[in-house]
Every structure is written in C-alpha cells, then in structure tokens.
mmCIF file with all atom_site columns, C-alpha atoms in Angstrom:
data_model
loop_
_atom_site.group_PDB
_atom_site.id
_atom_site.type_symbol
_atom_site.label_atom_id
_atom_site.label_alt_id
_atom_site.label_comp_id
_atom_site.label_asym_id
_atom_site.label_entity_id
_atom_site.label_seq_id
_atom_site.pdbx_PDB_ins_code
_atom_site.Cartn_x
_atom_site.Cartn_y
_atom_site.Cartn_z
_atom_site.occupancy
_atom_site.B_iso_or_equiv
_atom_site.pdbx_formal_charge
_atom_site.auth_seq_id
_atom_site.auth_comp_id
_atom_site.auth_asym_id
_atom_site.auth_atom_id
_atom_site.pdbx_PDB_model_num
ATOM 1   C CA . ASP A 1 1   ? -0.671  5.818   25.719  1.00 64.00 ? 1   ASP A CA 1
ATOM 2   C CA . HIS A 1 2   ? -0.213  8.722   23.298  1.00 76.00 ? 2   HIS A CA 1
ATOM 3   C CA . PRO A 1 3   ? -3.235  9.603   21.130  1.00 77.00 ? 3   PRO A CA 1
ATOM 4   C CA . TYR A 1 4   ? -1.022  10.409  18.130  1.00 90.00 ? 4   TYR A CA 1
ATOM 5   C CA . LYS A 1 5   ? 1.247   7.363   18.191  1.00 92.00 ? 5   LYS A CA 1
ATOM 6   C CA . ALA A 1 6   ? -0.122  6.035   14.887  1.00 91.00 ? 6   ALA A CA 1
ATOM 7   C CA . GLN A 1 7   ? 0.576   9.389   13.193  1.00 93.00 ? 7   GLN A CA 1
ATOM 8   C CA . ILE A 1 8   ? 4.042   9.615   14.722  1.00 94.00 ? 8   ILE A CA 1
ATOM 9   C CA . ALA A 1 9   ? 4.905   6.073   13.598  1.00 94.00 ? 9   ALA A CA 1
ATOM 10  C CA . LEU A 1 10  ? 3.584   6.834   10.096  1.00 94.00 ? 10  LEU A CA 1
ATOM 11  C CA . THR A 1 11  ? 5.764   9.942   9.890   1.00 94.00 ? 11  THR A CA 1
ATOM 12  C CA . LEU A 1 12  ? 8.807   8.036   11.135  1.00 94.00 ? 12  LEU A CA 1
ATOM 13  C CA . GLY A 1 13  ? 8.193   5.276   8.585   1.00 94.00 ? 13  GLY A CA 1
ATOM 14  C CA . LEU A 1 14  ? 7.757   7.672   5.674   1.00 93.00 ? 14  LEU A CA 1
ATOM 15  C CA . ASN A 1 15  ? 10.782  9.722   6.728   1.00 93.00 ? 15  ASN A CA 1
ATOM 16  C CA . SER A 1 16  ? 12.833  6.541   6.975   1.00 91.00 ? 16  SER A CA 1
ATOM 17  C CA . ARG A 1 17  ? 11.794  5.683   3.419   1.00 90.00 ? 17  ARG A CA 1
ATOM 18  C CA . ASP A 1 18  ? 12.404  9.159   2.023   1.00 90.00 ? 18  ASP A CA 1
ATOM 19  C CA . TYR A 1 19  ? 15.434  10.422  3.914   1.00 91.00 ? 19  TYR A CA 1
ATOM 20  C CA . SER A 1 20  ? 17.438  7.406   4.983   1.00 84.00 ? 20  SER A CA 1
ATOM 21  C CA . LYS A 1 21  ? 17.952  3.838   3.913   1.00 82.00 ? 21  LYS A CA 1
ATOM 22  C CA . GLY A 1 22  ? 14.481  2.774   4.994   1.00 80.00 ? 22  GLY A CA 1
ATOM 23  C CA . GLU A 1 23  ? 15.781  0.761   7.917   1.00 86.00 ? 23  GLU A CA 1
ATOM 24  C CA . MET A 1 24  ? 12.822  1.637   10.151  1.00 91.00 ? 24  MET A CA 1
ATOM 25  C CA . MET A 1 25  ? 10.190  1.979   7.445   1.00 93.00 ? 25  MET A CA 1
ATOM 26  C CA . GLU A 1 26  ? 8.485   -1.404  7.525   1.00 93.00 ? 26  GLU A CA 1
ATOM 27  C CA . GLU A 1 27  ? 8.510   -1.619  11.324  1.00 95.00 ? 27  GLU A CA 1
ATOM 28  C CA . MET A 1 28  ? 7.096   1.889   11.783  1.00 95.00 ? 28  MET A CA 1
ATOM 29  C CA . LEU A 1 29  ? 4.418   1.503   9.094   1.00 95.00 ? 29  LEU A CA 1
ATOM 30  C CA . ASN A 1 30  ? 3.250   -1.785  10.590  1.00 95.00 ? 30  ASN A CA 1
ATOM 31  C CA . TYR A 1 31  ? 3.196   -0.158  14.038  1.00 95.00 ? 31  TYR A CA 1
ATOM 32  C CA . SER A 1 32  ? 1.125   2.678   12.611  1.00 95.00 ? 32  SER A CA 1
ATOM 33  C CA . LEU A 1 33  ? -1.342  0.187   11.098  1.00 93.00 ? 33  LEU A CA 1
ATOM 34  C CA . LYS A 1 34  ? -1.641  -1.640  14.397  1.00 93.00 ? 34  LYS A CA 1
ATOM 35  C CA . HIS A 1 35  ? -2.583  1.574   16.195  1.00 92.00 ? 35  HIS A CA 1
ATOM 36  C CA . SER A 1 36  ? -4.627  3.287   13.453  1.00 88.00 ? 36  SER A CA 1
ATOM 37  C CA . GLY A 1 37  ? -8.348  3.310   13.159  1.00 85.00 ? 37  GLY A CA 1
ATOM 38  C CA . GLU A 1 38  ? -9.969  3.588   9.778   1.00 85.00 ? 38  GLU A CA 1
ATOM 39  C CA . GLY A 1 39  ? -8.931  6.736   7.989   1.00 84.00 ? 39  GLY A CA 1
ATOM 40  C CA . GLU A 1 40  ? -6.177  8.609   6.222   1.00 88.00 ? 40  GLU A CA 1
ATOM 41  C CA . ASN A 1 41  ? -3.272  7.396   8.383   1.00 89.00 ? 41  ASN A CA 1
ATOM 42  C CA . ARG A 1 42  ? -4.228  3.782   7.762   1.00 92.00 ? 42  ARG A CA 1
ATOM 43  C CA . ARG A 1 43  ? -4.526  4.291   3.992   1.00 93.00 ? 43  ARG A CA 1
ATOM 44  C CA . LEU A 1 44  ? -1.185  6.097   3.800   1.00 94.00 ? 44  LEU A CA 1
ATOM 45  C CA . ALA A 1 45  ? 0.574   3.328   5.729   1.00 95.00 ? 45  ALA A CA 1
ATOM 46  C CA . GLN A 1 46  ? -1.088  0.638   3.581   1.00 96.00 ? 46  GLN A CA 1
ATOM 47  C CA . ALA A 1 47  ? -0.151  2.432   0.359   1.00 96.00 ? 47  ALA A CA 1
ATOM 48  C CA . ALA A 1 48  ? 3.458   2.861   1.492   1.00 95.00 ? 48  ALA A CA 1
ATOM 49  C CA . LEU A 1 49  ? 3.728   -0.817  2.428   1.00 96.00 ? 49  LEU A CA 1
ATOM 50  C CA . ALA A 1 50  ? 2.076   -1.883  -0.837  1.00 97.00 ? 50  ALA A CA 1
ATOM 51  C CA . GLU A 1 51  ? 4.598   0.135   -2.848  1.00 95.00 ? 51  GLU A CA 1
ATOM 52  C CA . HIS A 1 52  ? 7.480   -1.139  -0.724  1.00 93.00 ? 52  HIS A CA 1
ATOM 53  C CA . TYR A 1 53  ? 6.560   -4.776  -1.368  1.00 95.00 ? 53  TYR A CA 1
ATOM 54  C CA . TYR A 1 54  ? 5.762   -4.091  -5.035  1.00 97.00 ? 54  TYR A CA 1
ATOM 55  C CA . ASN A 1 55  ? 9.160   -2.466  -5.621  1.00 93.00 ? 55  ASN A CA 1
ATOM 56  C CA . ALA A 1 56  ? 10.862  -5.340  -3.784  1.00 94.00 ? 56  ALA A CA 1
ATOM 57  C CA . MET A 1 57  ? 9.000   -7.743  -6.131  1.00 97.00 ? 57  MET A CA 1
ATOM 58  C CA . LYS A 1 58  ? 7.167   -9.297  -3.179  1.00 97.00 ? 58  LYS A CA 1
ATOM 59  C CA . TYR A 1 59  ? 3.883   -9.272  -5.039  1.00 98.00 ? 59  TYR A CA 1
ATOM 60  C CA . ALA A 1 60  ? 1.975   -11.643 -2.766  1.00 98.00 ? 60  ALA A CA 1
ATOM 61  C CA . GLU A 1 61  ? 2.766   -9.390  0.203   1.00 98.00 ? 61  GLU A CA 1
ATOM 62  C CA . ALA A 1 62  ? 1.719   -6.265  -1.714  1.00 98.00 ? 62  ALA A CA 1
ATOM 63  C CA . ILE A 1 63  ? -1.684  -7.604  -2.794  1.00 98.00 ? 63  ILE A CA 1
ATOM 64  C CA . PRO A 1 64  ? -3.606  -7.296  0.495   1.00 98.00 ? 64  PRO A CA 1
ATOM 65  C CA . PHE A 1 65  ? -2.351  -3.748  1.009   1.00 97.00 ? 65  PHE A CA 1
ATOM 66  C CA . TYR A 1 66  ? -3.272  -2.704  -2.542  1.00 98.00 ? 66  TYR A CA 1
ATOM 67  C CA . GLU A 1 67  ? -6.668  -4.393  -2.202  1.00 97.00 ? 67  GLU A CA 1
ATOM 68  C CA . SER A 1 68  ? -7.385  -2.320  0.907   1.00 96.00 ? 68  SER A CA 1
ATOM 69  C CA . VAL A 1 69  ? -6.119  0.919   -0.607  1.00 96.00 ? 69  VAL A CA 1
ATOM 70  C CA . THR A 1 70  ? -8.112  0.519   -3.838  1.00 96.00 ? 70  THR A CA 1
ATOM 71  C CA . ARG A 1 71  ? -11.384 0.202   -1.911  1.00 94.00 ? 71  ARG A CA 1
ATOM 72  C CA . PHE A 1 72  ? -11.119 3.926   -1.178  1.00 89.00 ? 72  PHE A CA 1
ATOM 73  C CA . THR A 1 73  ? -12.237 5.465   -4.459  1.00 86.00 ? 73  THR A CA 1
ATOM 74  C CA . GLN A 1 74  ? -11.504 9.087   -3.477  1.00 87.00 ? 74  GLN A CA 1
ATOM 75  C CA . ASP A 1 75  ? -7.729  8.521   -3.559  1.00 85.00 ? 75  ASP A CA 1
ATOM 76  C CA . SER A 1 76  ? -5.979  10.653  -6.189  1.00 91.00 ? 76  SER A CA 1
ATOM 77  C CA . TRP A 1 77  ? -3.579  7.728   -6.750  1.00 94.00 ? 77  TRP A CA 1
ATOM 78  C CA . LEU A 1 78  ? -6.371  5.187   -7.335  1.00 95.00 ? 78  LEU A CA 1
ATOM 79  C CA . ALA A 1 79  ? -5.462  4.474   -10.979 1.00 96.00 ? 79  ALA A CA 1
ATOM 80  C CA . LYS A 1 80  ? -1.788  3.890   -10.102 1.00 97.00 ? 80  LYS A CA 1
ATOM 81  C CA . HIS A 1 81  ? -2.601  1.641   -7.126  1.00 97.00 ? 81  HIS A CA 1
ATOM 82  C CA . THR A 1 82  ? -5.122  -0.326  -9.200  1.00 97.00 ? 82  THR A CA 1
ATOM 83  C CA . TYR A 1 83  ? -2.602  -0.721  -12.043 1.00 98.00 ? 83  TYR A CA 1
ATOM 84  C CA . ASN A 1 84  ? 0.059   -1.968  -9.614  1.00 98.00 ? 84  ASN A CA 1
ATOM 85  C CA . LEU A 1 85  ? -2.462  -4.367  -8.066  1.00 98.00 ? 85  LEU A CA 1
ATOM 86  C CA . ALA A 1 86  ? -3.177  -5.769  -11.538 1.00 98.00 ? 86  ALA A CA 1
ATOM 87  C CA . TRP A 1 87  ? 0.537   -6.373  -12.067 1.00 98.00 ? 87  TRP A CA 1
ATOM 88  C CA . CYS A 1 88  ? 0.769   -8.105  -8.684  1.00 98.00 ? 88  CYS A CA 1
ATOM 89  C CA . TYR A 1 89  ? -2.061  -10.439 -9.694  1.00 98.00 ? 89  TYR A CA 1
ATOM 90  C CA . LEU A 1 90  ? -0.322  -11.092 -13.016 1.00 98.00 ? 90  LEU A CA 1
ATOM 91  C CA . LYS A 1 91  ? 3.002   -11.902 -11.340 1.00 98.00 ? 91  LYS A CA 1
ATOM 92  C CA . GLU A 1 92  ? 1.182   -14.260 -8.983  1.00 98.00 ? 92  GLU A CA 1
ATOM 93  C CA . LYS A 1 93  ? -0.513  -15.964 -11.975 1.00 98.00 ? 93  LYS A CA 1
ATOM 94  C CA . ARG A 1 94  ? -3.976  -14.824 -10.955 1.00 98.00 ? 94  ARG A CA 1
ATOM 95  C CA . PHE A 1 95  ? -4.805  -14.011 -14.557 1.00 98.00 ? 95  PHE A CA 1
ATOM 96  C CA . GLN A 1 96  ? -8.575  -13.416 -14.348 1.00 98.00 ? 96  GLN A CA 1
ATOM 97  C CA . GLN A 1 97  ? -8.133  -11.005 -11.464 1.00 98.00 ? 97  GLN A CA 1
ATOM 98  C CA . ALA A 1 98  ? -5.264  -9.320  -13.318 1.00 98.00 ? 98  ALA A CA 1
ATOM 99  C CA . LEU A 1 99  ? -7.404  -8.715  -16.419 1.00 98.00 ? 99  LEU A CA 1
ATOM 100 C CA . HIS A 1 100 ? -10.393 -7.501  -14.445 1.00 97.00 ? 100 HIS A CA 1
ATOM 101 C CA . THR A 1 101 ? -8.233  -5.176  -12.325 1.00 97.00 ? 101 THR A CA 1
ATOM 102 C CA . MET A 1 102 ? -6.382  -3.808  -15.347 1.00 97.00 ? 102 MET A CA 1
ATOM 103 C CA . SER A 1 103 ? -9.752  -2.961  -16.926 1.00 97.00 ? 103 SER A CA 1
ATOM 104 C CA . ARG A 1 104 ? -10.688 -1.063  -13.753 1.00 95.00 ? 104 ARG A CA 1
ATOM 105 C CA . ALA A 1 105 ? -7.348  0.800   -13.844 1.00 95.00 ? 105 ALA A CA 1
ATOM 106 C CA . LEU A 1 106 ? -8.028  1.885   -17.424 1.00 94.00 ? 106 LEU A CA 1
ATOM 107 C CA . GLN A 1 107 ? -11.447 3.210   -16.415 1.00 93.00 ? 107 GLN A CA 1
ATOM 108 C CA . TYR A 1 108 ? -9.879  5.379   -13.724 1.00 91.00 ? 108 TYR A CA 1
#
C-alpha cells in the first residue's frame, strides 16, 4: 500500500485531462478521492470532477463536488466554483438555491 497513491492518481487524472483525451481522468480522480484524506488532494480532485461534469452538462453530478469544494473558503477559485454551482442549481430547477448561491458568488 503506497502512501502517495492518492497523489499519484490525482496527477494521472489531471494529466489525462490536460495532455490526452481524458480517457483515464474520471477513473483516476475517483480513485484519488477514495484514497485521500481531507486536504488539498481531495479538493483538487473534487474541483476537477465538478468542472468535468459541469462542462459535460451533467449538472446533477457536478453539484455535490461543487458543494464540497465551496466549503473551503481559502480557495483562490472560490468565486468561479460558487458561480458554476449556482448555474448547476439553475439548470436543475433549484431556483432558490441558485439565487442564494449566485448572491454568494457576487460577494466573493
């Protein structure tokens, strides 16, 4: 059992996204999540999966990842993640949550 397997899987997933056709991305990011504790690796994998589902217009799948990522208020991408979460809520017809979340995005 390798102590860095979550980091290795995260790197493989991000490299698959950035430098190939993303064939291994989802599998590697989910593997990284499974083996990550709380911390930076977990947030990076969640953010990458959130963006993947958002860009694929799978808004319901993106929501739980964005919800987790936006709980960490020290993220330099917080406004963007919160804005995307608001759009996910809107696309899923969760209008009150969409309005509330968009207001939070504007504050950031």
